[in-house]
Amino acid sequence: MMLDGQSFSDPSGEKITSSVHPFEKLFDQIYVINLSTRLDRWEKMKKRLEALGISHYVRIEAVDGRTQPYLNSWKALTTQVFQGRHKLYTPGSYGYLLSMLRIFNDAKNHHHQQILVLDDDVLFHRFAQKSDYQRICDGIQEKPGWKLIYFGCC
């Protein structure tokens, strides 16, 4: 077993090599955004995280901007408040914004300083090893005072 980088042997003398995923060490909380209508994605995501060795994460139910009352709010914001000067092109983007606000409020309420937010359809490189994720975390730690790091594409 490994505790803080140290390995131990079990009673049979066999070396046990268990370790926490680097993301779980760096981030106070890992959030996964998932619509309640897409539990199939949630099940797949749990398997992906398990395969990576990530076991500490929280599912945040995404806001579906296509449903009421969010759809009416989106329409009012985009036509009356922002009068067309905005980046909320779709009700889905508005729902995503509200989902992120849920996450930020939760992180603030729990005093989390560093969080990782994953979409339920995130793809991890199939050849990435734990050491690759450790290098990512090391690079992040070399940049004190960072506010936002964006992995991925739109």
mmCIF file of C-alpha atoms in Angstrom:
data_model
loop_
_atom_site.group_PDB
_atom_site.id
_atom_site.type_symbol
_atom_site.label_atom_id
_atom_site.label_comp_id
_atom_site.label_asym_id
_atom_site.label_seq_id
_atom_site.Cartn_x
_atom_site.Cartn_y
_atom_site.Cartn_z
ATOM 1 C CA MET A 1 0.000 0.000 0.000
ATOM 2 C CA MET A 2 1.232 3.565 -0.640
ATOM 3 C CA LEU A 3 0.685 6.325 1.855
ATOM 4 C CA ASP A 4 2.131 9.693 0.883
ATOM 5 C CA GLY A 5 4.481 8.090 -1.622
ATOM 6 C CA GLN A 6 5.618 5.229 0.587
ATOM 7 C CA SER A 7 4.989 1.613 -0.333
ATOM 8 C CA PHE A 8 4.262 -1.185 2.111
ATOM 9 C CA SER A 9 3.839 -4.948 1.958
ATOM 10 C CA ASP A 10 0.818 -6.925 2.975
ATOM 11 C CA PRO A 11 1.181 -9.769 5.532
ATOM 12 C CA SER A 12 2.025 -12.258 2.768
ATOM 13 C CA GLY A 13 5.086 -10.183 1.874
ATOM 14 C CA GLU A 14 3.686 -9.143 -1.508
ATOM 15 C CA LYS A 15 4.299 -5.498 -2.383
ATOM 16 C CA ILE A 16 1.104 -3.472 -2.736
ATOM 17 C CA THR A 17 1.176 -0.444 -5.017
ATOM 18 C CA SER A 18 -1.913 1.620 -4.512
ATOM 19 C CA SER A 19 -1.942 5.354 -5.045
ATOM 20 C CA VAL A 20 -4.286 8.262 -5.308
ATOM 21 C CA HIS A 21 -4.774 9.750 -8.760
ATOM 22 C CA PRO A 22 -2.806 13.019 -9.159
ATOM 23 C CA PHE A 23 -6.026 14.925 -9.870
ATOM 24 C CA GLU A 24 -7.409 13.817 -6.503
ATOM 25 C CA LYS A 25 -4.293 15.170 -4.797
ATOM 26 C CA LEU A 26 -4.306 18.527 -6.581
ATOM 27 C CA PHE A 27 -8.000 19.369 -6.607
ATOM 28 C CA ASP A 28 -10.122 19.753 -3.497
ATOM 29 C CA GLN A 29 -13.146 18.468 -5.406
ATOM 30 C CA ILE A 30 -13.827 16.913 -8.797
ATOM 31 C CA TYR A 31 -17.259 17.714 -10.222
ATOM 32 C CA VAL A 32 -18.991 15.952 -13.099
ATOM 33 C CA ILE A 33 -21.790 17.791 -14.906
ATOM 34 C CA ASN A 34 -24.609 15.478 -15.986
ATOM 35 C CA LEU A 35 -28.194 16.024 -17.151
ATOM 36 C CA SER A 36 -30.785 13.956 -15.299
ATOM 37 C CA THR A 37 -32.089 12.865 -18.716
ATOM 38 C CA ARG A 38 -28.668 11.403 -19.624
ATOM 39 C CA LEU A 39 -28.004 8.843 -16.933
ATOM 40 C CA ASP A 40 -26.471 6.637 -19.633
ATOM 41 C CA ARG A 41 -23.638 9.164 -19.865
ATOM 42 C CA TRP A 42 -23.294 9.157 -16.078
ATOM 43 C CA GLU A 43 -22.848 5.376 -16.034
ATOM 44 C CA LYS A 44 -20.182 5.583 -18.759
ATOM 45 C CA MET A 45 -18.442 8.403 -16.931
ATOM 46 C CA LYS A 46 -18.254 6.434 -13.701
ATOM 47 C CA LYS A 47 -16.551 3.623 -15.625
ATOM 48 C CA ARG A 48 -14.083 6.054 -17.233
ATOM 49 C CA LEU A 49 -13.180 7.541 -13.870
ATOM 50 C CA GLU A 50 -12.829 4.107 -12.298
ATOM 51 C CA ALA A 51 -10.502 3.044 -15.121
ATOM 52 C CA LEU A 52 -8.351 6.104 -14.381
ATOM 53 C CA GLY A 53 -8.292 5.329 -10.679
ATOM 54 C CA ILE A 54 -10.387 8.374 -9.727
ATOM 55 C CA SER A 55 -12.854 7.534 -6.995
ATOM 56 C CA HIS A 56 -13.602 10.854 -5.279
ATOM 57 C CA TYR A 57 -15.938 12.975 -7.376
ATOM 58 C CA VAL A 58 -19.372 14.540 -7.177
ATOM 59 C CA ARG A 59 -22.136 14.465 -9.767
ATOM 60 C CA ILE A 60 -23.769 17.836 -10.293
ATOM 61 C CA GLU A 61 -27.143 17.690 -11.978
ATOM 62 C CA ALA A 62 -26.891 19.952 -14.998
ATOM 63 C CA VAL A 63 -29.518 22.587 -15.637
ATOM 64 C CA ASP A 64 -31.420 21.818 -18.822
ATOM 65 C CA GLY A 65 -31.886 25.250 -20.362
ATOM 66 C CA ARG A 66 -34.447 23.834 -22.787
ATOM 67 C CA THR A 67 -36.958 23.278 -19.980
ATOM 68 C CA GLN A 68 -39.071 25.672 -17.948
ATOM 69 C CA PRO A 69 -38.499 27.931 -16.123
ATOM 70 C CA TYR A 70 -35.021 28.233 -17.651
ATOM 71 C CA LEU A 71 -36.212 28.567 -21.221
ATOM 72 C CA ASN A 72 -38.313 31.629 -20.375
ATOM 73 C CA SER A 73 -35.429 33.109 -18.384
ATOM 74 C CA TRP A 74 -33.077 32.613 -21.331
ATOM 75 C CA LYS A 75 -35.536 34.272 -23.707
ATOM 76 C CA ALA A 76 -36.003 37.241 -21.382
ATOM 77 C CA LEU A 77 -32.277 37.680 -20.783
ATOM 78 C CA THR A 78 -31.272 37.444 -24.404
ATOM 79 C CA THR A 79 -34.005 39.690 -25.805
ATOM 80 C CA GLN A 80 -34.822 42.195 -23.061
ATOM 81 C CA VAL A 81 -31.716 42.478 -20.887
ATOM 82 C CA PHE A 82 -28.811 41.846 -23.259
ATOM 83 C CA GLN A 83 -30.765 42.907 -26.371
ATOM 84 C CA GLY A 84 -28.781 40.577 -28.611
ATOM 85 C CA ARG A 85 -25.337 41.488 -27.177
ATOM 86 C CA HIS A 86 -24.445 38.192 -25.563
ATOM 87 C CA LYS A 87 -22.823 34.800 -26.063
ATOM 88 C CA LEU A 88 -25.762 32.732 -24.827
ATOM 89 C CA TYR A 89 -26.713 31.586 -28.304
ATOM 90 C CA THR A 90 -28.783 28.614 -27.193
ATOM 91 C CA PRO A 91 -30.881 27.626 -24.180
ATOM 92 C CA GLY A 92 -28.325 24.847 -23.660
ATOM 93 C CA SER A 93 -25.512 27.359 -23.214
ATOM 94 C CA TYR A 94 -27.637 29.172 -20.629
ATOM 95 C CA GLY A 95 -28.226 25.877 -18.804
ATOM 96 C CA TYR A 96 -24.493 25.193 -18.860
ATOM 97 C CA LEU A 97 -23.808 28.622 -17.367
ATOM 98 C CA LEU A 98 -26.315 27.947 -14.580
ATOM 99 C CA SER A 99 -24.746 24.513 -13.991
ATOM 100 C CA MET A 100 -21.336 26.133 -13.574
ATOM 101 C CA LEU A 101 -22.832 28.612 -11.111
ATOM 102 C CA ARG A 102 -24.173 25.644 -9.092
ATOM 103 C CA ILE A 103 -20.671 24.211 -8.999
ATOM 104 C CA PHE A 104 -19.023 27.490 -8.018
ATOM 105 C CA ASN A 105 -21.579 28.031 -5.242
ATOM 106 C CA ASP A 106 -21.001 24.502 -3.938
ATOM 107 C CA ALA A 107 -17.231 24.987 -4.046
ATOM 108 C CA LYS A 108 -17.527 28.295 -2.203
ATOM 109 C CA ASN A 109 -19.865 26.832 0.430
ATOM 110 C CA HIS A 110 -17.429 23.956 1.047
ATOM 111 C CA HIS A 111 -14.363 26.238 1.006
ATOM 112 C CA HIS A 112 -12.760 24.436 -1.933
ATOM 113 C CA GLN A 113 -9.832 26.379 -3.351
ATOM 114 C CA GLN A 114 -9.042 24.255 -6.404
ATOM 115 C CA ILE A 115 -11.689 22.325 -8.305
ATOM 116 C CA LEU A 116 -11.830 20.278 -11.481
ATOM 117 C CA VAL A 117 -15.024 20.322 -13.550
ATOM 118 C CA LEU A 118 -15.619 17.546 -16.062
ATOM 119 C CA ASP A 119 -18.419 17.187 -18.589
ATOM 120 C CA ASP A 120 -20.028 13.754 -18.635
ATOM 121 C CA ASP A 121 -18.741 13.160 -22.163
ATOM 122 C CA VAL A 122 -15.101 14.025 -21.505
ATOM 123 C CA LEU A 123 -12.602 11.841 -23.316
ATOM 124 C CA PHE A 124 -9.268 10.987 -21.753
ATOM 125 C CA HIS A 125 -6.404 9.991 -24.035
ATOM 126 C CA ARG A 126 -6.375 6.228 -24.183
ATOM 127 C CA PHE A 127 -2.585 6.007 -23.852
ATOM 128 C CA ALA A 128 -2.257 8.476 -20.969
ATOM 129 C CA GLN A 129 -0.643 7.045 -17.862
ATOM 130 C CA LYS A 130 -0.827 8.247 -14.273
ATOM 131 C CA SER A 131 2.620 9.770 -14.778
ATOM 132 C CA ASP A 132 1.209 11.935 -17.593
ATOM 133 C CA TYR A 133 -1.495 13.252 -15.268
ATOM 134 C CA GLN A 134 1.168 13.822 -12.608
ATOM 135 C CA ARG A 135 3.166 15.965 -15.067
ATOM 136 C CA ILE A 136 0.027 18.008 -15.764
ATOM 137 C CA CYS A 137 -0.475 18.547 -12.036
ATOM 138 C CA ASP A 138 3.193 19.421 -11.541
ATOM 139 C CA GLY A 139 2.917 22.012 -14.304
ATOM 140 C CA ILE A 140 -0.155 23.521 -12.668
ATOM 141 C CA GLN A 141 1.581 23.703 -9.288
ATOM 142 C CA GLU A 142 4.508 25.551 -10.885
ATOM 143 C CA LYS A 143 2.091 28.396 -11.725
ATOM 144 C CA PRO A 144 0.985 29.789 -8.363
ATOM 145 C CA GLY A 145 -2.002 32.082 -8.363
ATOM 146 C CA TRP A 146 -3.718 30.561 -11.393
ATOM 147 C CA LYS A 147 -7.423 31.309 -11.639
ATOM 148 C CA LEU A 148 -8.666 29.091 -14.466
ATOM 149 C CA ILE A 149 -7.123 26.322 -16.529
ATOM 150 C CA TYR A 150 -9.110 25.066 -19.493
ATOM 151 C CA PHE A 151 -8.414 21.545 -20.753
ATOM 152 C CA GLY A 152 -10.137 20.658 -23.998
ATOM 153 C CA CYS A 153 -11.852 22.288 -26.887
ATOM 154 C CA CYS A 154 -15.214 23.696 -27.868
#
